[in-house]
Tab-separated table of C-alpha atoms in Angstrom:
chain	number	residue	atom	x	y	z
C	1	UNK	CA	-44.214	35.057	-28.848
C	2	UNK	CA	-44.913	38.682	-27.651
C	3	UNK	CA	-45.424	37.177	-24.184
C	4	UNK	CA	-42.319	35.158	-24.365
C	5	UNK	CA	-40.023	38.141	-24.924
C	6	UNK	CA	-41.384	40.344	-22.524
C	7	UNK	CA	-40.551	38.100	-20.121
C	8	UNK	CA	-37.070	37.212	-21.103
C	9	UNK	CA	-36.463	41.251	-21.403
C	10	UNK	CA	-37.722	41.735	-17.627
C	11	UNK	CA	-35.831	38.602	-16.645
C	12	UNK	CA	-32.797	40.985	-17.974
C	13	UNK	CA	-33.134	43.601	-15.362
C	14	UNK	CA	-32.401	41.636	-11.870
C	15	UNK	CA	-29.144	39.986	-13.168
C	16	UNK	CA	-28.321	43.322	-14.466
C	17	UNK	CA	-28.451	44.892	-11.123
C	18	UNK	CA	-27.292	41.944	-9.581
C	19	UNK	CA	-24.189	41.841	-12.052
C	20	UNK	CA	-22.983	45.083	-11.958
C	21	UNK	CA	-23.485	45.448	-8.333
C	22	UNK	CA	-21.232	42.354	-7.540
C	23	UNK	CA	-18.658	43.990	-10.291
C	24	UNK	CA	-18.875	47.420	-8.377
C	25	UNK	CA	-18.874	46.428	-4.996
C	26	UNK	CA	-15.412	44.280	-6.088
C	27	UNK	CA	-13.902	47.704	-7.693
C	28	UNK	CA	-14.629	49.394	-4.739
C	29	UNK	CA	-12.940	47.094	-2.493
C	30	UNK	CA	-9.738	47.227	-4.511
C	31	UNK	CA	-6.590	48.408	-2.760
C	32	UNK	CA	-4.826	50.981	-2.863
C	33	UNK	CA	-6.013	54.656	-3.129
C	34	UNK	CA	-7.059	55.488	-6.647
C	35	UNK	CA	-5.735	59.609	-6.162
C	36	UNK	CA	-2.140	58.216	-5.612
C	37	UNK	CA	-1.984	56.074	-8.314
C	38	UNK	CA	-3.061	59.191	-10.483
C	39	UNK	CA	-0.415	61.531	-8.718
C	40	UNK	CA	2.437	58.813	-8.295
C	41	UNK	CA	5.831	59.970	-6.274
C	42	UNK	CA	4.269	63.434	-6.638
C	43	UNK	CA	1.561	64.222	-3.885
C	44	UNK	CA	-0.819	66.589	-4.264
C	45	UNK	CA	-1.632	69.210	-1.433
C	46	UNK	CA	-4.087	68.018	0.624
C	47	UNK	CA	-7.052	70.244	-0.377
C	48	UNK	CA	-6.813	69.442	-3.932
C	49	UNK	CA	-6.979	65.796	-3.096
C	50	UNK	CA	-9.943	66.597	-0.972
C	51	UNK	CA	-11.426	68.650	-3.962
C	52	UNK	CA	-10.975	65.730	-6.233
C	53	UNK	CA	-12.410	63.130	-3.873
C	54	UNK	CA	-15.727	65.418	-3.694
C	55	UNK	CA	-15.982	65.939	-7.503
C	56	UNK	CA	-15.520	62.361	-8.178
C	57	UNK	CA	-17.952	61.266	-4.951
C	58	UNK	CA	-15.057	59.091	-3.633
C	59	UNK	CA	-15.966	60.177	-0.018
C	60	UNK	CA	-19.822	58.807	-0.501
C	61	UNK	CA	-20.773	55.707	1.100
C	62	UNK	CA	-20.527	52.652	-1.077
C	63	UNK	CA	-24.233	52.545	-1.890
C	64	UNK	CA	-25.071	55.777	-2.894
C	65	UNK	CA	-22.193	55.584	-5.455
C	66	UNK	CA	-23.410	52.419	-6.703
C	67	UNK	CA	-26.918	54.253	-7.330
C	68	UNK	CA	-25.567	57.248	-8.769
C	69	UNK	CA	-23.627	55.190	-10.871
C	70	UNK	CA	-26.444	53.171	-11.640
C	71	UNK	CA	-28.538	56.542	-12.635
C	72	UNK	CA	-25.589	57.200	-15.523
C	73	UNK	CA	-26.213	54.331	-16.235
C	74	UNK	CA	-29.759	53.825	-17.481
C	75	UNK	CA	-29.101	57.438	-19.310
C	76	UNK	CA	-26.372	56.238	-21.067
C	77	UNK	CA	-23.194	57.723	-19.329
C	78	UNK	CA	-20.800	55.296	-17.597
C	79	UNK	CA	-18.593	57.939	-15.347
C	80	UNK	CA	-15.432	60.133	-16.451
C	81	UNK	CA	-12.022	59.176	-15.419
C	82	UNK	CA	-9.551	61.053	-13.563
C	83	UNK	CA	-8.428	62.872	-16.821
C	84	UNK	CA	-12.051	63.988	-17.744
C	85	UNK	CA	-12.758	61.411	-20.402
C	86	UNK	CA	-15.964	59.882	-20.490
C	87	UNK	CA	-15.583	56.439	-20.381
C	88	UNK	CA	-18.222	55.284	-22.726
C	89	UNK	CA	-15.821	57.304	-25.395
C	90	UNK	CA	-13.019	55.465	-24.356
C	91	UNK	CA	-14.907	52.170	-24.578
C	92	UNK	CA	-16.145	53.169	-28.309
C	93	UNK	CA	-12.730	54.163	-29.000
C	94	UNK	CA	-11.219	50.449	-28.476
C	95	UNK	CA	-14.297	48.689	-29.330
C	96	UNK	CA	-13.742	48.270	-32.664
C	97	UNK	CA	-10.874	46.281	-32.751
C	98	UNK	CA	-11.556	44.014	-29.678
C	99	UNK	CA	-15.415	43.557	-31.790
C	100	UNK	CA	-13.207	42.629	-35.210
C	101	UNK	CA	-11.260	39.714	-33.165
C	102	UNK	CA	-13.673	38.600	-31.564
C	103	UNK	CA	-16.141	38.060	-34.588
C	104	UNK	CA	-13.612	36.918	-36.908
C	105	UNK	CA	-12.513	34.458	-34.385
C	106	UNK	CA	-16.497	33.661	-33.899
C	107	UNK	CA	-16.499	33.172	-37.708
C	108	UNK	CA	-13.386	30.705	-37.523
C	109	UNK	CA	-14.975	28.823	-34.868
C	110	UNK	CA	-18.372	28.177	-36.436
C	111	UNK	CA	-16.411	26.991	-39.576
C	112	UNK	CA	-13.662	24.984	-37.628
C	113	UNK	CA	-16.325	23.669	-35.372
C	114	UNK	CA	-19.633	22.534	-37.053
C	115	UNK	CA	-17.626	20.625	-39.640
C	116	UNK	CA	-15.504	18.622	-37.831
C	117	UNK	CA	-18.704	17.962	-35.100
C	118	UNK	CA	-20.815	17.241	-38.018
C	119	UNK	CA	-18.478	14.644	-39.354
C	120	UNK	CA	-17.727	13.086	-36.327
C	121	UNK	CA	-20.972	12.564	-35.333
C	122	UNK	CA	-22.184	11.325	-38.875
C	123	UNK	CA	-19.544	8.746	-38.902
C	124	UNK	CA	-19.590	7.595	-35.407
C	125	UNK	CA	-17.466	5.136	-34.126
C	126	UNK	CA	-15.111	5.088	-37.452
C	127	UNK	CA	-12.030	7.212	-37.907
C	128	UNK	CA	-13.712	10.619	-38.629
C	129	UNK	CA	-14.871	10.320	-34.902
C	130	UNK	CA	-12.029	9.536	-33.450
C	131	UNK	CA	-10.010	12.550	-35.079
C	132	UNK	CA	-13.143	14.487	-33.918
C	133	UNK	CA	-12.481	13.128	-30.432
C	134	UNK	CA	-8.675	13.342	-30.544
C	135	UNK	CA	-9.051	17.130	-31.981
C	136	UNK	CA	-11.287	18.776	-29.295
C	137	UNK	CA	-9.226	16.601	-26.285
C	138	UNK	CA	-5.709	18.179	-27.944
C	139	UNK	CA	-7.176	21.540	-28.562
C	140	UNK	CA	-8.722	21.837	-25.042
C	141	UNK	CA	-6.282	20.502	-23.152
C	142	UNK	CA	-3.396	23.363	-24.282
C	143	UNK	CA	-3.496	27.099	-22.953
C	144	UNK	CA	-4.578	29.498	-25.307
C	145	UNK	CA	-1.408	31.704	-24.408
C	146	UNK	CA	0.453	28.755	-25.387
C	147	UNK	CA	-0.930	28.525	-28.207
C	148	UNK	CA	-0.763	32.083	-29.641
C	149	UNK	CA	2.795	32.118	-28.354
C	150	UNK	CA	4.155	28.944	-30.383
C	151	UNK	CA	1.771	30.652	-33.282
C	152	UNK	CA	3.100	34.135	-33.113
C	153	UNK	CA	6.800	32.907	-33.183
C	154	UNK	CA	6.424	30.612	-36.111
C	155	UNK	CA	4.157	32.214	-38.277
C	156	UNK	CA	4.922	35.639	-37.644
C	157	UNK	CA	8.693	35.762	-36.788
C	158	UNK	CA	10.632	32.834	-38.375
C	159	UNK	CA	8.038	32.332	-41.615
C	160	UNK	CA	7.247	36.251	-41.687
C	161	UNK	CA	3.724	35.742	-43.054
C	162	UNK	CA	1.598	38.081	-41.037
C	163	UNK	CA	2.993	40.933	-38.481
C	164	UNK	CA	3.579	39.400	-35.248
C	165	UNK	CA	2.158	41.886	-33.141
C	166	UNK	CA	-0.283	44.805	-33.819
C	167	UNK	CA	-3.242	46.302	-36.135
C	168	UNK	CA	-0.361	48.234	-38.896
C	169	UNK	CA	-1.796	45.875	-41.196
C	170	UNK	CA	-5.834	46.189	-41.137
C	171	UNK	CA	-8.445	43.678	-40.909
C	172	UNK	CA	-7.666	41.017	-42.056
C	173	UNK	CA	-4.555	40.294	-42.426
C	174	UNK	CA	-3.433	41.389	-38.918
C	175	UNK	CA	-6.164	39.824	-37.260
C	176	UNK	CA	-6.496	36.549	-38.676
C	177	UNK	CA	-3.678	35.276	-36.973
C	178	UNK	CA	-4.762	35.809	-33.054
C	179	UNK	CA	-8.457	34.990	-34.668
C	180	UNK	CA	-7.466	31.414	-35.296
C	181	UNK	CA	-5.894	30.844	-32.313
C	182	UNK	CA	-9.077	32.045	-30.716
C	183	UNK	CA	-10.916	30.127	-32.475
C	184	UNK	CA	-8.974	26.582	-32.218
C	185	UNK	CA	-9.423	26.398	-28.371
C	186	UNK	CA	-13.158	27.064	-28.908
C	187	UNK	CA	-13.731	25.333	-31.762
C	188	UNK	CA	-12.588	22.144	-30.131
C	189	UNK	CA	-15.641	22.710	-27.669
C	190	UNK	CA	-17.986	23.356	-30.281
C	191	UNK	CA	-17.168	20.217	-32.148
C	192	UNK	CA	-17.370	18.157	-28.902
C	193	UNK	CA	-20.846	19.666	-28.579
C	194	UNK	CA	-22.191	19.242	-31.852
C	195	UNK	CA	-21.000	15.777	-32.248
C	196	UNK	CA	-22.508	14.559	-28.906
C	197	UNK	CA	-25.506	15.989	-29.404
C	198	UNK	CA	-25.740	14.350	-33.283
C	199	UNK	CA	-24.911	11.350	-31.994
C	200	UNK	CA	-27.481	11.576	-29.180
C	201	UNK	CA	-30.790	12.563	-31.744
C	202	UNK	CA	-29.495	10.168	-34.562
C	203	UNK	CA	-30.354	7.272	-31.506
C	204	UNK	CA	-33.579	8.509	-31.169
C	205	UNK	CA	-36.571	6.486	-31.949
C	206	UNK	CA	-38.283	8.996	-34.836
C	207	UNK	CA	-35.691	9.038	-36.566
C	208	UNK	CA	-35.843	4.844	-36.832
C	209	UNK	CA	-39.828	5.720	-37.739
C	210	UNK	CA	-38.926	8.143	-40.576
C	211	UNK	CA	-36.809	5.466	-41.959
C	212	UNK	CA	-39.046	3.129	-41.820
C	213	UNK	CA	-41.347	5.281	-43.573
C	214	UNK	CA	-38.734	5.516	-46.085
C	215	UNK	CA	-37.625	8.764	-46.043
C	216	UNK	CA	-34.263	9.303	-47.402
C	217	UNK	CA	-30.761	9.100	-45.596
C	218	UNK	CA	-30.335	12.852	-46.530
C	219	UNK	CA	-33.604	13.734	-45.390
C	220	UNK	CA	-33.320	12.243	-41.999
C	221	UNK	CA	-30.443	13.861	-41.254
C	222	UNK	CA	-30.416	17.598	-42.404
C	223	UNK	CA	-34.398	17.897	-42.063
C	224	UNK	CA	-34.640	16.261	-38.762
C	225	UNK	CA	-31.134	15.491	-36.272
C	226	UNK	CA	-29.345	18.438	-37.514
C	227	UNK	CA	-32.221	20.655	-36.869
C	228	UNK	CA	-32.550	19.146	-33.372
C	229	UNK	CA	-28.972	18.659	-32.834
C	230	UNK	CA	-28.580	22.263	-33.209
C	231	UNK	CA	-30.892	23.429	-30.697
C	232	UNK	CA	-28.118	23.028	-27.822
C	233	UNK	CA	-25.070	24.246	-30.367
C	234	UNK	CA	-27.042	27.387	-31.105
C	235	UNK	CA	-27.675	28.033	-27.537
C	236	UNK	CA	-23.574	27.624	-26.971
C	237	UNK	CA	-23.171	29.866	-30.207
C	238	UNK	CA	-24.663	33.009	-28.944
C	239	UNK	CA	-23.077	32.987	-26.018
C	240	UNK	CA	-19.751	32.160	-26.959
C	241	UNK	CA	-19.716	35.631	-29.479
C	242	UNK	CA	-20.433	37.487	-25.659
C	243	UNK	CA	-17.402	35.763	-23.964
C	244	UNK	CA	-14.826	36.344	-26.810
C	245	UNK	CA	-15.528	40.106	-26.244
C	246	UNK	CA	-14.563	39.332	-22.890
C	247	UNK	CA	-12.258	36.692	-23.039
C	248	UNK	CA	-9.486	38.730	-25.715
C	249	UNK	CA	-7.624	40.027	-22.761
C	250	UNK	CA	-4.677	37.632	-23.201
C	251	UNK	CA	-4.532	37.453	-27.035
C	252	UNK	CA	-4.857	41.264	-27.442
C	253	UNK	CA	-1.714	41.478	-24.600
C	254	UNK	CA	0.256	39.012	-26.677
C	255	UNK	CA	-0.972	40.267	-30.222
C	256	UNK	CA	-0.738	44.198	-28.864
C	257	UNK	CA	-4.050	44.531	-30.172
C	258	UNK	CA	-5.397	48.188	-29.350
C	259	UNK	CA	-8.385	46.521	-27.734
C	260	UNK	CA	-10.549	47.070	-24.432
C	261	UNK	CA	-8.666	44.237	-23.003
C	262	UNK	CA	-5.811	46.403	-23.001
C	263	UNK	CA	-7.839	49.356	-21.951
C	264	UNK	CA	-8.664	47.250	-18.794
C	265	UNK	CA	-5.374	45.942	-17.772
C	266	UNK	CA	-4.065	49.795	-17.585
C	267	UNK	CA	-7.466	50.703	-15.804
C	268	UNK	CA	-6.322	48.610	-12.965
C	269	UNK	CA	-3.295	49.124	-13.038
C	270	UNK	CA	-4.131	52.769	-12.594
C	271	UNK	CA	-7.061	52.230	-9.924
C	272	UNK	CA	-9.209	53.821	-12.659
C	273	UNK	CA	-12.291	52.331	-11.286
C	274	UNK	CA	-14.833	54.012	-13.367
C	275	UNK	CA	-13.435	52.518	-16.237
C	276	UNK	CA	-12.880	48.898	-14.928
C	277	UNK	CA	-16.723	49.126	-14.110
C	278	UNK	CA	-17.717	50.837	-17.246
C	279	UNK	CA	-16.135	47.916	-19.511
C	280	UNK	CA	-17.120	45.532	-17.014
C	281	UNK	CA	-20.934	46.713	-17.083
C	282	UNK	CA	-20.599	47.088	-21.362
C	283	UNK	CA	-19.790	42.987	-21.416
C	284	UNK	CA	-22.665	42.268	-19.165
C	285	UNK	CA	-24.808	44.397	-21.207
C	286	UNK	CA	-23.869	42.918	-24.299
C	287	UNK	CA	-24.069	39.477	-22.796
C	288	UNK	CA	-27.902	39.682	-21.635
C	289	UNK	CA	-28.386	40.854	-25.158
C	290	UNK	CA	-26.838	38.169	-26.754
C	291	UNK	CA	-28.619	35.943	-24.058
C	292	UNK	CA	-31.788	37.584	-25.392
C	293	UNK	CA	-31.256	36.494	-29.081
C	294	UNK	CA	-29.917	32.549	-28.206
C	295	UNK	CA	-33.345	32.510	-26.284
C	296	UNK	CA	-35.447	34.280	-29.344
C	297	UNK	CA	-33.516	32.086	-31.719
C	298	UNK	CA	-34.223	28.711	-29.149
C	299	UNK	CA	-38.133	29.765	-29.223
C	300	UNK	CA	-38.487	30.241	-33.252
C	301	UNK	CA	-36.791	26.524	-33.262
C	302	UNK	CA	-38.274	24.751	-30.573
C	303	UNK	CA	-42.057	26.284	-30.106
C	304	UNK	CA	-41.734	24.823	-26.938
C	305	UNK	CA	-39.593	26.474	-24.861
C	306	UNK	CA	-42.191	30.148	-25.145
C	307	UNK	CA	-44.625	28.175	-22.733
């Protein structure tokens, strides 16, 4: 197992670099000049432009500011913006409430998800499966901002149960709303996963031995198919909580959620590079990590896999 991790950790490093260079390299080629974005219809003199392009190392070629930023990196400091703010501070700062609505809409989703895949593939071909079927099609099908619109304007402004917009509130009542709708789109792909992949092991010819053995109905299925039929959801699970941190952009816009999404979407709007890159490189960082546990999580179940 020692041998197994090792490797997965070392497998972490190249699409690290490769990751982050790709993300920098695309930053770097944005338009526009990042100094008059910061100055707007108010120019600076030309030398303290110049002084501020030298302290910031905008004037370096493109590779020796991807190393140096690298460098920060692997100490722990992702950059300073224009203002002097290091931008792992400013990441910290909105991390909390971006990491609340994402795991809460994680939570939803497992819930949402496993029993309505679960069902479906237990009762397979009857009606259970075809609202299983009908659910994730529905659910998939429809825009999350659609979605969180129709649910924001009807549960928070004509039915006034929960704030329609911001954090006044506290976890959870002012997060459970843009949680669920989260959760809904991917829950419908979780279900469709889990129910395929039941339906898939409960074919499969051990189980028909075990029966004939006469092992219980109950037995068979949550000592043997679930526990295979899991393998794939678990895999889909891990990496799912990664992407939500990512993916809250448009429900933190809509639900003016103080979140890095929102932090971003200024960043570029300001040409703030260093930040764009420094929450860009925090999602692929947490992303191999979460990679890391879906594959320690995929060897403890399936012994295979660590060969």
């Amino acid at each position: 197992m020692l041998g197994y991790v090792l490797r997965r950790i070392l497998q972490m490093i190249p699409v690290l670099l490769g990751a982050t260079f790709i993300i920098y390299a695309l930053t770097f080629l944005m338009p526009g000049d990042p100094i008059s974005a910061l100055t707007g219809e108010r120019p600076l003199p030309e030398a303290t432009v110049a002084q501020i392009r030298q302290a910031y190392h905008l004037d370096d070629p493109f590779l020796i500011q991807y190393g140096n930023y690298m460098l920060g990196v692997f100490r722990g400091d992702f950059g300073i913006d224009f203002f002097g703010r290091p931008v792992m501070g400013l990441i910290l700062e909105r991390l909390p409430a971006t990491f609340a609505l994402a795991m809460t809409a994680w939570v939803l989703k497992l819930f949402i998800g496993l029993i309505i895949g679960v069902y479906g593939g237990l009762r397979h071909g009857k009606a259970a499966d075809h609202f299983a079927l009908v659910f994730t099609v529905l659910f998939m099908g429809i825009p999350g901002f659609v979605i969180a619109l129709g649910a924001q304007t009807y549960f928070g402004v004509h039915l006034g149960w929960v704030d329609p917009a911001g954090v006044r509130a506290g976890w959870p009542t002012a997060f459970i709303l843009p949680a669920l709708v989260m959760a809904i789109e991917a829950a419908a792909g979780l279900a469709r996963l889990t129910r395929t992949s039941l339906v898939d092991v409960l074919r499969a010819e051990y189980l028909r031995t075990a029966k004939a053995k006469g092992l219980s109905d109950q037995r068979i299925i949550w000592g043997h198919a679930l526990r295979n039929a899991l393998i794939p959801v678990v895999t889909y699970l891990g990496l799912s909580l990664a992407g939500m941190l990512g993916g809250a952009v448009i429900i933190e816009a809509i639900f003016n959620i103080p979140g890095i999404g929102g932090l971003m979407v200024s960043s570029i709007n300001n040409k703030e590079g260093t930040i764009v890159v420094g929450i860009a490189t925090m999602l692929v960082l947490v992303y191999l990590v979460f990679n890391l546990l879906v594959d320690l999580t995929y060897g403890l179940i399936d012994p295979r896999v660590r060969v």
